[in-house]
Amino acid sequence: THHIIHMVEVAPTKIILLQVFSDGASRGNPGKSGAGTVIMYENVEIASAYRYIGAYSTNNEAEYEGLLLGIETVMHLIDSQKPESASIPIKIEFMMDSKLVVEQMSGRWKINKPHLQVLKNRALAALQNTSSTFSFHHVARTHNTVADMAANKAVDTKSHHRVVLPGFFQNREQFFRKQPTNRVIFMK
């Protein structure tokens, strides 16, 4: 018997993994509060934002506002460059030092405060129309210092600011890890 071997080149799967570090700061709890977020791709900061929330918010409210700012910023990043990114799957990991927000957003903890349920619902509604996959992860405060600094800057300056690295998706090849082409062998 003769076996015919066909080799087929299979293009490597590319994915954009965006890590969204978010935090909230409340001085006085309740007190003056701010939200901050920094978006990273392979340890490169590609976007950041901070927003002053107001003079009377709790720490948990500020943490949720940090998440909402992170969602808003990452959606702006993706939507503003959609034609270039449309064919590439995007995975979003929300990284926060608030165990409460992470566990509530993941559905593992109940929400006992109605105002926090409203904030969770706003976050879920903002994520509802994305084709990206997303998840929530708890990180130590020491791994969330960039978002913490942004949140505190919002409180210090009582202002808001957003920066997005231009051309991220247009120049995506420089951000991707070079992956070898997989070879699949079919035998008949």
Short mmCIF file of C-alpha atoms in Angstrom, two decimals:
data_model
loop_
_atom_site.label_atom_id
_atom_site.label_comp_id
_atom_site.label_asym_id
_atom_site.label_seq_id
_atom_site.Cartn_x
_atom_site.Cartn_y
_atom_site.Cartn_z
CA THR A 1 0.00 0.00 0.00
CA HIS A 2 1.04 3.53 -0.76
CA HIS A 3 0.39 6.39 1.60
CA ILE A 4 0.03 9.87 0.20
CA ILE A 5 1.17 12.55 2.60
CA HIS A 6 -0.24 16.07 2.24
CA MET A 7 1.35 18.92 4.16
CA VAL A 8 -0.83 21.91 4.88
CA GLU A 9 0.49 25.21 6.19
CA VAL A 10 -1.68 26.51 9.02
CA ALA A 11 -1.30 30.18 9.87
CA PRO A 12 -0.52 30.85 13.52
CA THR A 13 -3.35 32.11 15.67
CA LYS A 14 -2.83 35.68 16.71
CA ILE A 15 -4.58 37.22 19.64
CA ILE A 16 -4.28 40.58 21.29
CA LEU A 17 -4.20 40.22 25.08
CA LEU A 18 -4.88 43.56 26.73
CA GLN A 19 -4.43 43.89 30.49
CA VAL A 20 -6.53 46.68 31.97
CA PHE A 21 -5.23 47.72 35.40
CA SER A 22 -7.86 49.76 37.24
CA ASP A 23 -8.09 51.31 40.69
CA GLY A 24 -10.07 53.74 42.77
CA ALA A 25 -8.93 56.12 45.49
CA SER A 26 -11.09 57.58 48.25
CA ARG A 27 -9.64 59.93 50.83
CA GLY A 28 -11.78 59.71 53.90
CA ASN A 29 -13.98 56.80 52.81
CA PRO A 30 -16.31 58.45 52.02
CA GLY A 31 -14.41 61.42 50.73
CA LYS A 32 -12.73 62.95 47.69
CA SER A 33 -12.38 60.18 45.12
CA GLY A 34 -10.79 59.38 41.82
CA ALA A 35 -10.52 56.53 39.33
CA GLY A 36 -7.51 55.46 37.31
CA THR A 37 -6.70 52.91 34.64
CA VAL A 38 -3.68 51.82 32.60
CA ILE A 39 -3.90 49.44 29.64
CA MET A 40 -0.89 47.26 28.92
CA TYR A 41 0.04 45.05 25.99
CA GLU A 42 3.08 42.84 26.58
CA ASN A 43 4.32 45.15 29.34
CA VAL A 44 3.96 48.24 27.13
CA GLU A 45 1.57 50.95 28.28
CA ILE A 46 -0.74 51.70 25.35
CA ALA A 47 -3.43 53.78 27.09
CA SER A 48 -4.15 55.42 30.42
CA ALA A 49 -6.83 57.56 31.98
CA TYR A 50 -7.90 59.12 35.24
CA ARG A 51 -11.10 60.84 36.34
CA TYR A 52 -12.13 62.81 39.39
CA ILE A 53 -15.30 61.23 40.79
CA GLY A 54 -16.32 63.78 43.41
CA ALA A 55 -16.11 64.89 46.99
CA TYR A 56 -18.18 62.15 48.59
CA SER A 57 -17.61 58.56 47.42
CA THR A 58 -16.70 55.40 49.28
CA ASN A 59 -13.66 53.31 48.46
CA ASN A 60 -15.81 50.54 46.94
CA GLU A 61 -17.63 53.07 44.74
CA ALA A 62 -14.26 54.45 43.62
CA GLU A 63 -13.04 50.92 42.80
CA TYR A 64 -16.11 50.31 40.62
CA GLU A 65 -15.59 53.71 38.95
CA GLY A 66 -12.01 52.63 38.22
CA LEU A 67 -13.36 49.52 36.50
CA LEU A 68 -15.89 51.59 34.53
CA LEU A 69 -13.12 53.94 33.42
CA GLY A 70 -11.03 50.93 32.37
CA ILE A 71 -13.92 49.55 30.33
CA GLU A 72 -14.57 52.93 28.71
CA THR A 73 -10.90 53.41 27.86
CA VAL A 74 -10.31 49.92 26.42
CA MET A 75 -13.51 50.16 24.35
CA HIS A 76 -12.38 53.54 23.04
CA LEU A 77 -9.01 52.02 22.14
CA ILE A 78 -10.62 49.13 20.27
CA ASP A 79 -13.43 51.13 18.62
CA SER A 80 -11.18 53.97 17.46
CA GLN A 81 -9.02 51.50 15.55
CA LYS A 82 -11.63 48.89 14.65
CA PRO A 83 -10.93 48.46 10.91
CA GLU A 84 -7.37 47.39 11.64
CA SER A 85 -8.32 45.12 14.54
CA ALA A 86 -11.53 43.57 13.25
CA SER A 87 -9.97 40.27 12.15
CA ILE A 88 -7.87 39.69 15.27
CA PRO A 89 -9.43 38.25 18.43
CA ILE A 90 -8.98 40.43 21.49
CA LYS A 91 -8.93 39.14 25.06
CA ILE A 92 -9.28 41.67 27.87
CA GLU A 93 -8.10 40.92 31.40
CA PHE A 94 -9.28 43.39 34.02
CA MET A 95 -6.69 43.50 36.81
CA MET A 96 -7.74 45.05 40.13
CA ASP A 97 -6.58 45.06 43.72
CA SER A 98 -10.19 45.22 44.93
CA LYS A 99 -11.12 41.64 45.76
CA LEU A 100 -14.69 42.80 46.36
CA VAL A 101 -15.14 44.17 42.83
CA VAL A 102 -13.40 41.21 41.17
CA GLU A 103 -15.48 38.63 43.08
CA GLN A 104 -18.74 40.51 42.53
CA MET A 105 -18.09 41.04 38.81
CA SER A 106 -17.20 37.34 38.48
CA GLY A 107 -20.48 36.41 40.19
CA ARG A 108 -18.82 34.58 43.09
CA TRP A 109 -19.89 37.11 45.76
CA LYS A 110 -23.33 38.58 46.33
CA ILE A 111 -23.88 42.32 46.31
CA ASN A 112 -25.63 43.59 49.43
CA LYS A 113 -25.52 47.30 48.65
CA PRO A 114 -27.98 48.53 45.98
CA HIS A 115 -25.68 51.35 44.81
CA LEU A 116 -22.89 48.81 44.11
CA GLN A 117 -25.37 46.65 42.14
CA VAL A 118 -26.08 49.71 39.98
CA LEU A 119 -22.35 50.13 39.30
CA LYS A 120 -21.95 46.43 38.48
CA ASN A 121 -24.90 46.63 36.08
CA ARG A 122 -23.32 49.65 34.37
CA ALA A 123 -20.08 47.69 33.91
CA LEU A 124 -21.86 44.63 32.51
CA ALA A 125 -23.92 46.81 30.17
CA ALA A 126 -20.75 48.50 28.88
CA LEU A 127 -19.23 45.08 28.13
CA GLN A 128 -22.37 43.60 26.58
CA ASN A 129 -21.68 44.67 23.00
CA THR A 130 -18.04 43.69 22.77
CA SER A 131 -16.94 40.75 20.67
CA SER A 132 -13.84 40.49 22.85
CA THR A 133 -13.59 37.93 25.62
CA PHE A 134 -12.95 39.32 29.07
CA SER A 135 -12.18 38.19 32.61
CA PHE A 136 -11.55 39.72 36.03
CA HIS A 137 -8.44 39.07 38.12
CA HIS A 138 -7.40 40.08 41.62
CA VAL A 139 -3.83 41.37 41.91
CA ALA A 140 -1.79 42.57 44.86
CA ARG A 141 -1.66 46.33 45.40
CA THR A 142 2.04 46.21 44.59
CA HIS A 143 1.13 45.01 41.07
CA ASN A 144 -1.42 47.78 40.55
CA THR A 145 0.63 50.86 41.39
CA VAL A 146 0.28 52.50 37.96
CA ALA A 147 -3.52 52.53 38.21
CA ASP A 148 -3.30 53.65 41.85
CA MET A 149 -1.10 56.60 40.85
CA ALA A 150 -3.58 57.56 38.13
CA ALA A 151 -6.53 57.43 40.58
CA ASN A 152 -4.66 59.57 43.10
CA LYS A 153 -3.68 62.05 40.39
CA ALA A 154 -7.40 62.47 39.65
CA VAL A 155 -8.04 63.30 43.32
CA ASP A 156 -5.04 65.66 43.50
CA THR A 157 -5.91 67.57 40.33
CA LYS A 158 -9.72 67.20 40.47
CA SER A 159 -9.59 66.61 36.72
CA HIS A 160 -9.72 63.94 34.06
CA HIS A 161 -7.34 62.88 31.32
CA ARG A 162 -6.99 60.09 28.74
CA VAL A 163 -4.04 59.11 26.54
CA VAL A 164 -4.17 56.39 23.88
CA LEU A 165 -1.05 55.31 22.00
CA PRO A 166 -1.84 56.21 18.38
CA GLY A 167 -1.57 53.58 15.70
CA PHE A 168 -1.50 50.58 18.05
CA PHE A 169 -3.44 48.33 15.70
CA GLN A 170 -1.97 49.85 12.52
CA ASN A 171 1.51 48.90 13.75
CA ARG A 172 0.40 45.68 15.39
CA GLU A 173 3.12 43.51 13.87
CA GLN A 174 5.70 45.12 16.14
CA PHE A 175 3.56 44.16 19.14
CA PHE A 176 2.93 40.54 18.25
CA ARG A 177 5.18 37.74 19.33
CA LYS A 178 6.52 36.00 16.28
CA GLN A 179 5.02 32.55 16.32
CA PRO A 180 6.21 29.79 14.00
CA THR A 181 3.80 28.44 11.45
CA ASN A 182 2.30 25.17 12.64
CA ARG A 183 2.55 22.24 10.25
CA VAL A 184 -0.26 19.75 10.16
CA ILE A 185 0.28 16.47 8.35
CA PHE A 186 -2.64 14.54 6.89
CA MET A 187 -2.17 10.95 5.77
CA LYS A 188 -4.46 9.13 3.34
#
